[in-house]
Tab-separated table of C-alpha atoms and ligand atoms in Angstrom:
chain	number	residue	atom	x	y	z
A	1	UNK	CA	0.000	0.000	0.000
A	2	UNK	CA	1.167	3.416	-0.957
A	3	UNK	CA	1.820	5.428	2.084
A	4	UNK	CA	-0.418	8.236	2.504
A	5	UNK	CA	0.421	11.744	2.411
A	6	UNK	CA	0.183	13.218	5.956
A	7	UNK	CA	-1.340	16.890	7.172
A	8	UNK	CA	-0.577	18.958	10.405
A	9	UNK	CA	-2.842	21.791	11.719
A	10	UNK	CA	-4.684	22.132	14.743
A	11	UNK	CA	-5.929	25.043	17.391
A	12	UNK	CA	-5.207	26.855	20.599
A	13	UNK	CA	-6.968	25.894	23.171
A	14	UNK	CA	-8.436	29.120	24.368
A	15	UNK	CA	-12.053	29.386	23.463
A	16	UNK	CA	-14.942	27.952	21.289
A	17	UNK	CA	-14.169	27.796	17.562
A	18	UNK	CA	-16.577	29.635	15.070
A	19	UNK	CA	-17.539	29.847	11.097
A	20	UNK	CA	-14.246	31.570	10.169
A	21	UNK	CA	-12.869	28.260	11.931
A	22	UNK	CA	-14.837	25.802	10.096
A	23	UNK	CA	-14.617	27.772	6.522
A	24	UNK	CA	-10.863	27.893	7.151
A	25	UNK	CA	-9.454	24.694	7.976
A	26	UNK	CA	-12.274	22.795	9.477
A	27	UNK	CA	-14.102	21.557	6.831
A	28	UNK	CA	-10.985	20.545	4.584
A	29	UNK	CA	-9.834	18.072	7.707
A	30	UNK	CA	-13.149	16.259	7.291
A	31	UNK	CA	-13.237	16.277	3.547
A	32	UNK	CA	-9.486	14.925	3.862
A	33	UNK	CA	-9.544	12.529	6.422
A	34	UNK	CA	-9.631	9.765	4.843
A	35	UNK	CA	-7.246	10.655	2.001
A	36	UNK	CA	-4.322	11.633	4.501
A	37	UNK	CA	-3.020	10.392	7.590
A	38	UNK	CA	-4.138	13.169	9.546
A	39	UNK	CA	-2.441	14.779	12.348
A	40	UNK	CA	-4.774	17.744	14.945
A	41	UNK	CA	-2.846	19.615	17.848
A	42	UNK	CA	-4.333	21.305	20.550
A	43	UNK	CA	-1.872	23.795	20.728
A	44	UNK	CA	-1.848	24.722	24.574
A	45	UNK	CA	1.873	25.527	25.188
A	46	UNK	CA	1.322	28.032	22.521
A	47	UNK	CA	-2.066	29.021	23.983
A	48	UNK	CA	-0.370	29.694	27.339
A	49	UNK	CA	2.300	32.323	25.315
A	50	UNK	CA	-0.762	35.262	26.172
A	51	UNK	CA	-2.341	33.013	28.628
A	52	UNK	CA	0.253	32.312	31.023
A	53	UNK	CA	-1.349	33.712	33.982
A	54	UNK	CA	-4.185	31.881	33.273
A	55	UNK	CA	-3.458	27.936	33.078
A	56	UNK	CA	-6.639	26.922	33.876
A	57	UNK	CA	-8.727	28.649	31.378
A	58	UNK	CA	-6.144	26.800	28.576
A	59	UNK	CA	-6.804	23.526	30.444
A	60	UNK	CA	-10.696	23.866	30.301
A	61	UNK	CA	-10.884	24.774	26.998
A	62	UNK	CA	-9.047	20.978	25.537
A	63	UNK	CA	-12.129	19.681	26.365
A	64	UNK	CA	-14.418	22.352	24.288
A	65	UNK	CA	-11.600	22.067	21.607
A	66	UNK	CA	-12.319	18.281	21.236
A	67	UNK	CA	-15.779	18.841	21.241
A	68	UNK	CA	-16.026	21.316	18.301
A	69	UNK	CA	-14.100	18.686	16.486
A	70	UNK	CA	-16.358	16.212	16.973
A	71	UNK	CA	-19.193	18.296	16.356
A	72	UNK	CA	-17.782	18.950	12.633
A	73	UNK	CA	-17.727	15.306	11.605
A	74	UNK	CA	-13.837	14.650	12.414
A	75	UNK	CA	-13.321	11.297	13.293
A	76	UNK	CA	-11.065	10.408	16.169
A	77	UNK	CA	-10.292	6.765	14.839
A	78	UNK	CA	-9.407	8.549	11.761
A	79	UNK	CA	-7.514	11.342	12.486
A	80	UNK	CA	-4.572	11.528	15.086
A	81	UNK	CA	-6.098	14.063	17.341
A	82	UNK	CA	-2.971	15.192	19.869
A	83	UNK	CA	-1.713	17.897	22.888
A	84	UNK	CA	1.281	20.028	22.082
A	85	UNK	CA	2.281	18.941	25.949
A	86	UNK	CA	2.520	15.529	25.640
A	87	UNK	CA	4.959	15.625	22.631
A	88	UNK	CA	8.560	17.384	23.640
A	89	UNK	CA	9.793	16.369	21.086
A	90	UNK	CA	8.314	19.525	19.584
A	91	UNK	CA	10.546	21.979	21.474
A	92	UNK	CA	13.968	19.821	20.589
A	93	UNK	CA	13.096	20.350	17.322
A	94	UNK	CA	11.838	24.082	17.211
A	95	UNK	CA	15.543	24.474	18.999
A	96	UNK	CA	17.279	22.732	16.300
A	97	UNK	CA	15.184	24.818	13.471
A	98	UNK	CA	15.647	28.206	15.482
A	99	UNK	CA	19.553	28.957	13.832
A	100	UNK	CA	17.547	29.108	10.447
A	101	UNK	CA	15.056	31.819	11.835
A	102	UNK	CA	16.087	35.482	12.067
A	103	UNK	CA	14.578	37.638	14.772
A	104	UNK	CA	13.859	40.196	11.794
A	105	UNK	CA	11.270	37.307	10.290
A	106	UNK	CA	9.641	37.370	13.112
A	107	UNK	CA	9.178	41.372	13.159
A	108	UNK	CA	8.336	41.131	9.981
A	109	UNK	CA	5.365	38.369	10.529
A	110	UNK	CA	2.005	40.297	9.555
A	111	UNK	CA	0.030	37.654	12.039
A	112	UNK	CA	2.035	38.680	14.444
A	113	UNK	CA	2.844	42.167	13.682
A	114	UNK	CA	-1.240	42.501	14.339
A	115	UNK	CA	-1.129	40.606	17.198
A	116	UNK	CA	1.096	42.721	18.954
A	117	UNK	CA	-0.786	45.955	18.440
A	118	UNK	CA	-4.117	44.027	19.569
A	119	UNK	CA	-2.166	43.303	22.792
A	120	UNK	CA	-0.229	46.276	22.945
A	121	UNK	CA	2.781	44.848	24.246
A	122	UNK	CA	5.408	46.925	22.282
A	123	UNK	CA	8.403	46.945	24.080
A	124	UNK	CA	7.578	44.409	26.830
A	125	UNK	CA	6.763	41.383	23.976
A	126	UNK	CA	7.652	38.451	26.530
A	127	UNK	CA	9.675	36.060	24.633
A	128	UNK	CA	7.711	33.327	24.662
A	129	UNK	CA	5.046	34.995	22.710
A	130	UNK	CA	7.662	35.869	20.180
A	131	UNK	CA	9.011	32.320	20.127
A	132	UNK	CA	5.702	30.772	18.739
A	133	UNK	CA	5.640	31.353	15.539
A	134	UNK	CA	9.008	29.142	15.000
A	135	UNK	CA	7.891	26.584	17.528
A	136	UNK	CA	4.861	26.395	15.617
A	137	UNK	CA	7.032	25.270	12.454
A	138	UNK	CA	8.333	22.495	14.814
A	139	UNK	CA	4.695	21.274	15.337
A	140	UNK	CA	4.251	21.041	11.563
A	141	UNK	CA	7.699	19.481	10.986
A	142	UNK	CA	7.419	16.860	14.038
A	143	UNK	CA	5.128	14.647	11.868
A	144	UNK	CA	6.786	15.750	8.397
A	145	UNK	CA	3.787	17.248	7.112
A	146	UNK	CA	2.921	17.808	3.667
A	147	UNK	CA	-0.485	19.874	3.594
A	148	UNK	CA	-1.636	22.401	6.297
A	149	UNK	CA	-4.907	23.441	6.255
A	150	UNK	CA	-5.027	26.712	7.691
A	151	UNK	CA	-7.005	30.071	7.757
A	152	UNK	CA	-5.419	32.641	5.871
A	153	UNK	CA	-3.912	34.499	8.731
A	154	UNK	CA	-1.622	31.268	9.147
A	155	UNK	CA	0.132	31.774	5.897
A	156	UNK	CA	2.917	33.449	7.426
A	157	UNK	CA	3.613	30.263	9.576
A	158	UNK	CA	3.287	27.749	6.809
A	159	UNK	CA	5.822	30.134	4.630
A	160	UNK	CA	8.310	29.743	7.512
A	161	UNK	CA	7.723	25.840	7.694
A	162	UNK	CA	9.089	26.096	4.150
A	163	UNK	CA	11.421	28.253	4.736
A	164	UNK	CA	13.081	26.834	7.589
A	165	UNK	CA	12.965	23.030	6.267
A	166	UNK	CA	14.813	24.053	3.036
A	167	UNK	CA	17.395	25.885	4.610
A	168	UNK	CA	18.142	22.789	7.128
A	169	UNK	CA	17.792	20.534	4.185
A	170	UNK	CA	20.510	22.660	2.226
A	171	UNK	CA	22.865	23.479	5.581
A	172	UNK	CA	23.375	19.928	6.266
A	173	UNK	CA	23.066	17.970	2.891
A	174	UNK	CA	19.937	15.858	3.364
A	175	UNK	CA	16.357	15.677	1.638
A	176	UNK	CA	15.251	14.836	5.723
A	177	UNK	CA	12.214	18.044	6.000
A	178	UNK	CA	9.307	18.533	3.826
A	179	UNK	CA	8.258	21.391	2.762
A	180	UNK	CA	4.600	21.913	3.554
A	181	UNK	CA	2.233	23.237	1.186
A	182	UNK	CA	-0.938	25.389	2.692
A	183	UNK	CA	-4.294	24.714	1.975
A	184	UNK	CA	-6.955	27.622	2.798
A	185	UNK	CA	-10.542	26.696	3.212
A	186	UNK	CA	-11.413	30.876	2.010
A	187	UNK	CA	-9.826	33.112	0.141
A	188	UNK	CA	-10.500	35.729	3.009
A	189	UNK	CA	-10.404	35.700	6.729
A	190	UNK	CA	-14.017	35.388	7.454
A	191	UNK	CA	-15.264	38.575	8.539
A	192	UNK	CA	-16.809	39.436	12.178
A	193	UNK	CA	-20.690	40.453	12.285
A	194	UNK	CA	-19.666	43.806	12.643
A	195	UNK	CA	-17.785	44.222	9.489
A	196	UNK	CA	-13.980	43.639	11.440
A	197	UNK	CA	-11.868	42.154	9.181
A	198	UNK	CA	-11.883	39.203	11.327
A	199	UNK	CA	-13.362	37.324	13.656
A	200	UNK	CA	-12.367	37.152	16.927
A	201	UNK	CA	-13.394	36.189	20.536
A	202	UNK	CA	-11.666	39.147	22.026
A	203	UNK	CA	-13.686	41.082	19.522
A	204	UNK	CA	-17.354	39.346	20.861
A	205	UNK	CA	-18.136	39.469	17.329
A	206	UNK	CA	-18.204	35.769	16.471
A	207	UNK	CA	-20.848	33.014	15.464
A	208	UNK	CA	-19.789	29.864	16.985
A	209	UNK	CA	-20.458	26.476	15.991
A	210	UNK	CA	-21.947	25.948	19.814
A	211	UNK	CA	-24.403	29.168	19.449
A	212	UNK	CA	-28.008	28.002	19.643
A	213	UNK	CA	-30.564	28.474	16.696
A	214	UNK	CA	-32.154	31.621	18.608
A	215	UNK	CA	-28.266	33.132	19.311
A	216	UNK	CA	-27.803	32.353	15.533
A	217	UNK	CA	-30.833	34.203	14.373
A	218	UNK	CA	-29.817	37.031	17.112
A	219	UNK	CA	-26.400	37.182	15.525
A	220	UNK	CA	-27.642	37.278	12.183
A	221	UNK	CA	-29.724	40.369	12.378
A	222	UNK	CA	-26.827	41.903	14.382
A	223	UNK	CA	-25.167	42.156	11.196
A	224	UNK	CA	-23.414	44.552	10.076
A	225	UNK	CA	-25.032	45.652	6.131
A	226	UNK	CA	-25.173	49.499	4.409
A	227	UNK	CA	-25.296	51.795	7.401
A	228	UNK	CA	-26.045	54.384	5.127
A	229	UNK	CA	-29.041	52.631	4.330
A	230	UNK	CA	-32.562	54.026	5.565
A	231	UNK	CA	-35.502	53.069	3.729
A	232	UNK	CA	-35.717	49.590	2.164
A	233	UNK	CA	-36.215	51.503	-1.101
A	234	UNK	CA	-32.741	53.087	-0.867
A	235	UNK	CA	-30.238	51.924	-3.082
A	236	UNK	CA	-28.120	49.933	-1.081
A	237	UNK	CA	-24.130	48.550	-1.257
A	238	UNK	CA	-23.453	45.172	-1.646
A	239	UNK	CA	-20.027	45.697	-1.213
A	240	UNK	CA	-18.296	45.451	2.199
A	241	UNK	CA	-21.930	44.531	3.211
A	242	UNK	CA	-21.296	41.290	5.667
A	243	UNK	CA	-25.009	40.017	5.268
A	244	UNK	CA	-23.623	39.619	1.870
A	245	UNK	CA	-20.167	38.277	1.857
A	246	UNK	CA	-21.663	35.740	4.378
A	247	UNK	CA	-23.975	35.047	1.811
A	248	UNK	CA	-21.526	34.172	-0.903
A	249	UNK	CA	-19.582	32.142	1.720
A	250	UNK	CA	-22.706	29.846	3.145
A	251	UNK	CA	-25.494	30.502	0.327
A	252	UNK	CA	-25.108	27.292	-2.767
A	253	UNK	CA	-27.439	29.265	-4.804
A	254	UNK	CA	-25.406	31.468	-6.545
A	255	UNK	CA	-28.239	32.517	-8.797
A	256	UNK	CA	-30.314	33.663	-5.557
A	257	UNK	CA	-27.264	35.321	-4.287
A	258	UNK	CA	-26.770	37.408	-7.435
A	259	UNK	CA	-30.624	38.187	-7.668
A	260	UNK	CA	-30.884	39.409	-4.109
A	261	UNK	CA	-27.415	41.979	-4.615
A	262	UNK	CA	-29.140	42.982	-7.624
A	263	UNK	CA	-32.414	43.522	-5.660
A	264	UNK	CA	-30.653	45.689	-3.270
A	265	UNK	CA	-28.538	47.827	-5.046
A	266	UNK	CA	-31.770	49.180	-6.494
A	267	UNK	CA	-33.448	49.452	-3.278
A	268	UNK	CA	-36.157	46.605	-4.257
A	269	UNK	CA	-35.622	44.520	-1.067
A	270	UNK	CA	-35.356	44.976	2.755
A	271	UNK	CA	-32.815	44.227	4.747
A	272	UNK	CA	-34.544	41.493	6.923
A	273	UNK	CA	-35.354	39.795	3.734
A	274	UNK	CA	-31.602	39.034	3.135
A	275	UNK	CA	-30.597	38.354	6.585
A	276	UNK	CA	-33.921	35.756	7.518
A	277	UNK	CA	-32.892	34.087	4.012
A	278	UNK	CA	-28.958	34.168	5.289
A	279	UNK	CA	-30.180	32.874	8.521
A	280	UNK	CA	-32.111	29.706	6.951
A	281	UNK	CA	-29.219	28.749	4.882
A	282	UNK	CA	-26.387	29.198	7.457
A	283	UNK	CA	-28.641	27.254	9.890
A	284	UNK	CA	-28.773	24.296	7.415
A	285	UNK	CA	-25.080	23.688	7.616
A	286	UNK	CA	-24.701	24.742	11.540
A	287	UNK	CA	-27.751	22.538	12.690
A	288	UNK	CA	-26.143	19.206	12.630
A	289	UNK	CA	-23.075	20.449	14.113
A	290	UNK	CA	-25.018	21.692	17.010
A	291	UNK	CA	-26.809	17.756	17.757
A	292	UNK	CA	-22.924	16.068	17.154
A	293	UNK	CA	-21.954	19.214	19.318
A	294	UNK	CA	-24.145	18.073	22.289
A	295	UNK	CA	-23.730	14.523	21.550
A	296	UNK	CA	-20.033	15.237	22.089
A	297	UNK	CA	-20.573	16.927	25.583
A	298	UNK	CA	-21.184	13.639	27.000
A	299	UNK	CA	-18.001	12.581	25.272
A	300	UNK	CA	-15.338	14.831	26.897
A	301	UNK	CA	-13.887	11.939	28.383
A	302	UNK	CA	-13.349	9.770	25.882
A	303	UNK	CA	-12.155	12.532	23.380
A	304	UNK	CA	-9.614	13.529	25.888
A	305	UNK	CA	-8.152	9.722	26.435
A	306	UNK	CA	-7.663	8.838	23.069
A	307	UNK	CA	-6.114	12.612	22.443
A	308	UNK	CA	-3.602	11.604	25.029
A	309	UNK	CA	-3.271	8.249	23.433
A	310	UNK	CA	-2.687	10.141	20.168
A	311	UNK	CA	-0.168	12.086	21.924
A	312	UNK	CA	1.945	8.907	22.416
A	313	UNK	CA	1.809	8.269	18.765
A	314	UNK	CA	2.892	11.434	17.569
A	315	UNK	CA	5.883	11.730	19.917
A	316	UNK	CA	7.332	8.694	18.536
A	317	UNK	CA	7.352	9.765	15.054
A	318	UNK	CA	8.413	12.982	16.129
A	319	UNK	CA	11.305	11.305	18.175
A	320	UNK	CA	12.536	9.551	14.610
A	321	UNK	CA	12.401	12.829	13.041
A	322	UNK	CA	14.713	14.741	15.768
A	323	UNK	CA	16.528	11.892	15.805
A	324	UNK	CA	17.529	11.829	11.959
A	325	UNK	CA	17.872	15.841	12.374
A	326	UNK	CA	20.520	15.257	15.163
A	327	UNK	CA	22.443	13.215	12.967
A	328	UNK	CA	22.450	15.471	10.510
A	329	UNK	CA	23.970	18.197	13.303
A	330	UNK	CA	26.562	15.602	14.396
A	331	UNK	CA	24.943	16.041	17.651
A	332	UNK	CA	23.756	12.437	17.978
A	333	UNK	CA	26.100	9.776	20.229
B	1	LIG	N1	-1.533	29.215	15.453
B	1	LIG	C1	-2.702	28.397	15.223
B	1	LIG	C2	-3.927	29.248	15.598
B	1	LIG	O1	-3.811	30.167	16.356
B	1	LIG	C3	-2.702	27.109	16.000
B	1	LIG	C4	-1.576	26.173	15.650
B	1	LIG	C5	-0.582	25.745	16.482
B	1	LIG	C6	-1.354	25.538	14.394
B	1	LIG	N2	0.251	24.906	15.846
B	1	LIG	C7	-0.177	24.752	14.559
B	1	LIG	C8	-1.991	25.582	13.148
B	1	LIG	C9	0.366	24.016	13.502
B	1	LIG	C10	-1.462	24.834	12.100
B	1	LIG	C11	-0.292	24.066	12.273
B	1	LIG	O2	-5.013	28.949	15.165
């Protein structure tokens, strides 16, 4: 049997995922799961890099984490579900990788470069939050990935991944790292309800896959549409208008999508026409995921065991693979 290809992504553990989540990457791990030997962290060393204070809100959310999964149709028998934690092996390998990373890369990472203004931490960045974007190129090399399926803000990360394994490659003479290729669910980062350019839970403008229907609706006429808009028989925008880029992300009838923009742009339809017909259709694809979602509540325990089971498999691939790099370093005895 040809071996299959393998893919690395995963989450930090810090809160309840949402639809920029499962447009992003979520959906492509179920649609690949059976094509790939798949590999999920719960990333909750890096989750404690602006959590650190805060241990036990990391810790809680694993559980929540594994639920969402489960809610989306992944398959724990499938994939290799794991916890950044349990495998070491990670950090040996992020220090081995670090001589190929410059400090400038880092400054120059938009993901990050965002992140710090968010947090404001300017001049008192604690290292360990600027480590993670190179440790997180150790979590993709530890199982040799070839495809990460990532929102778009990760493309900085996966660009390193490549970056880094080539220039170990070269430096020591071996074909021993892949280089990863990136695979984005969207184009965009999905928007927040109130037109930010992303969604995000500091932001408390997210839909999450555990909101209710009646928090869904809620949400959905929360949205953020033509604010100079008055009168339904005002010519409205479509563009920048979230009811509609939602629409064109959840909505398979394109022909409906295009009739309603039309509609609106010459004032010929209300607002809560387009936002209780987004509503229905984002509904149909969150429903399910809300039953497996409360199916998997009475899972947690079972979704955490074989995570730590998975845990055990990852770190001994992941010991081969530091192994192999060591030797490559002369390091190894
Ligand atoms: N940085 C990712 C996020 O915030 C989580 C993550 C950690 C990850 N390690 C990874 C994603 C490796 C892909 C591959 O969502």
């Amino acid at each position: 049997m040809e071996k299959r290809k393998r893919i690395l992504t995963g989450d930090r553990p810090t809160g309840r995922l949402h639809i920029g989540h499962l447009l992003g990457t979520l959906q492509n791990r179920v649609l690949l799961q059976d094509e790939y030997e798949e590999f999920i962290i719960v990333a909750n060393i890096q989750a404690l890099a602006d959590n650190f204070a805060n241990p036990d809100k990391v810790r809680e959310n694993i559980e929540e984490l594994l639920c969402d999964y489960y809610a989306t149709g992944l398959d724990f028998d499938k994939a290799t579900v794991f916890i950044q934690s349990e495998v070491p092996e990670i950090h040996e390998i992020f220090m081995y990788l670090s001589n190929f990373a410059t400090v400038q890369q880092v400054q120059h990472n938009p993901t990050i470069k965002t992140e710090l203004i968010q947090k404001g931490l300017g001049d008192s960045t604690p290292l360990g939050f600027f480590l993670y974007p190179i440790h997180q190129t150790a979590d993709i090399l530890c199982v040799n990935a070839d495809l990460v399926p990532v929102g778009k803000d990760q493309a900085p990360m996966v660009e390193d991944t490549r970056q880094l394994a080539r220039k170990f490659n070269r430096t020591y003479g071996v074909e021993l790292l892949n280089e990863p290729q990136a695979l984005f669910g969207t184009e965009i980062n999905v928007p927040g309800i109130d037109g930010a350019e992303k969604m995000g839970k500091s932001l408390n403008n997210c839909i999450y896959l555990s909101d209710s229907e009646e928090e869904l609706r809620k949400k959905v006429f929360k949205i953020y549409t033509d604010p100079n808009r008055i009168h339904a028989t005002d010519p409205g925008k479509v563009e920048g208008n979230i009811a509609f880029v939602y629409h064109d992300l959840f909505n398979p009838n394109v022909e409906e999508v295009s009739k309603m923009k039309c509609l609106y742009e010459r004032g010929r339809i209300k607002d809560v026409e387009i936002k209780e017909r987004l509503f229905e259709v984002m509904n149909e694809k969150l429903a399910p995921i809300r039953v497996r979602r409360i199916e998997a509540e009475g899972m947690k325990k079972e979704l955490l065991e074989k995570a730590v089971v998975g845990s055990q498999k990852v770190s001994a691939i992941a010991r081969g693979i530091a192994d192999s790099m060591k030797e490559a370093m002369k390091l190894k005895f």
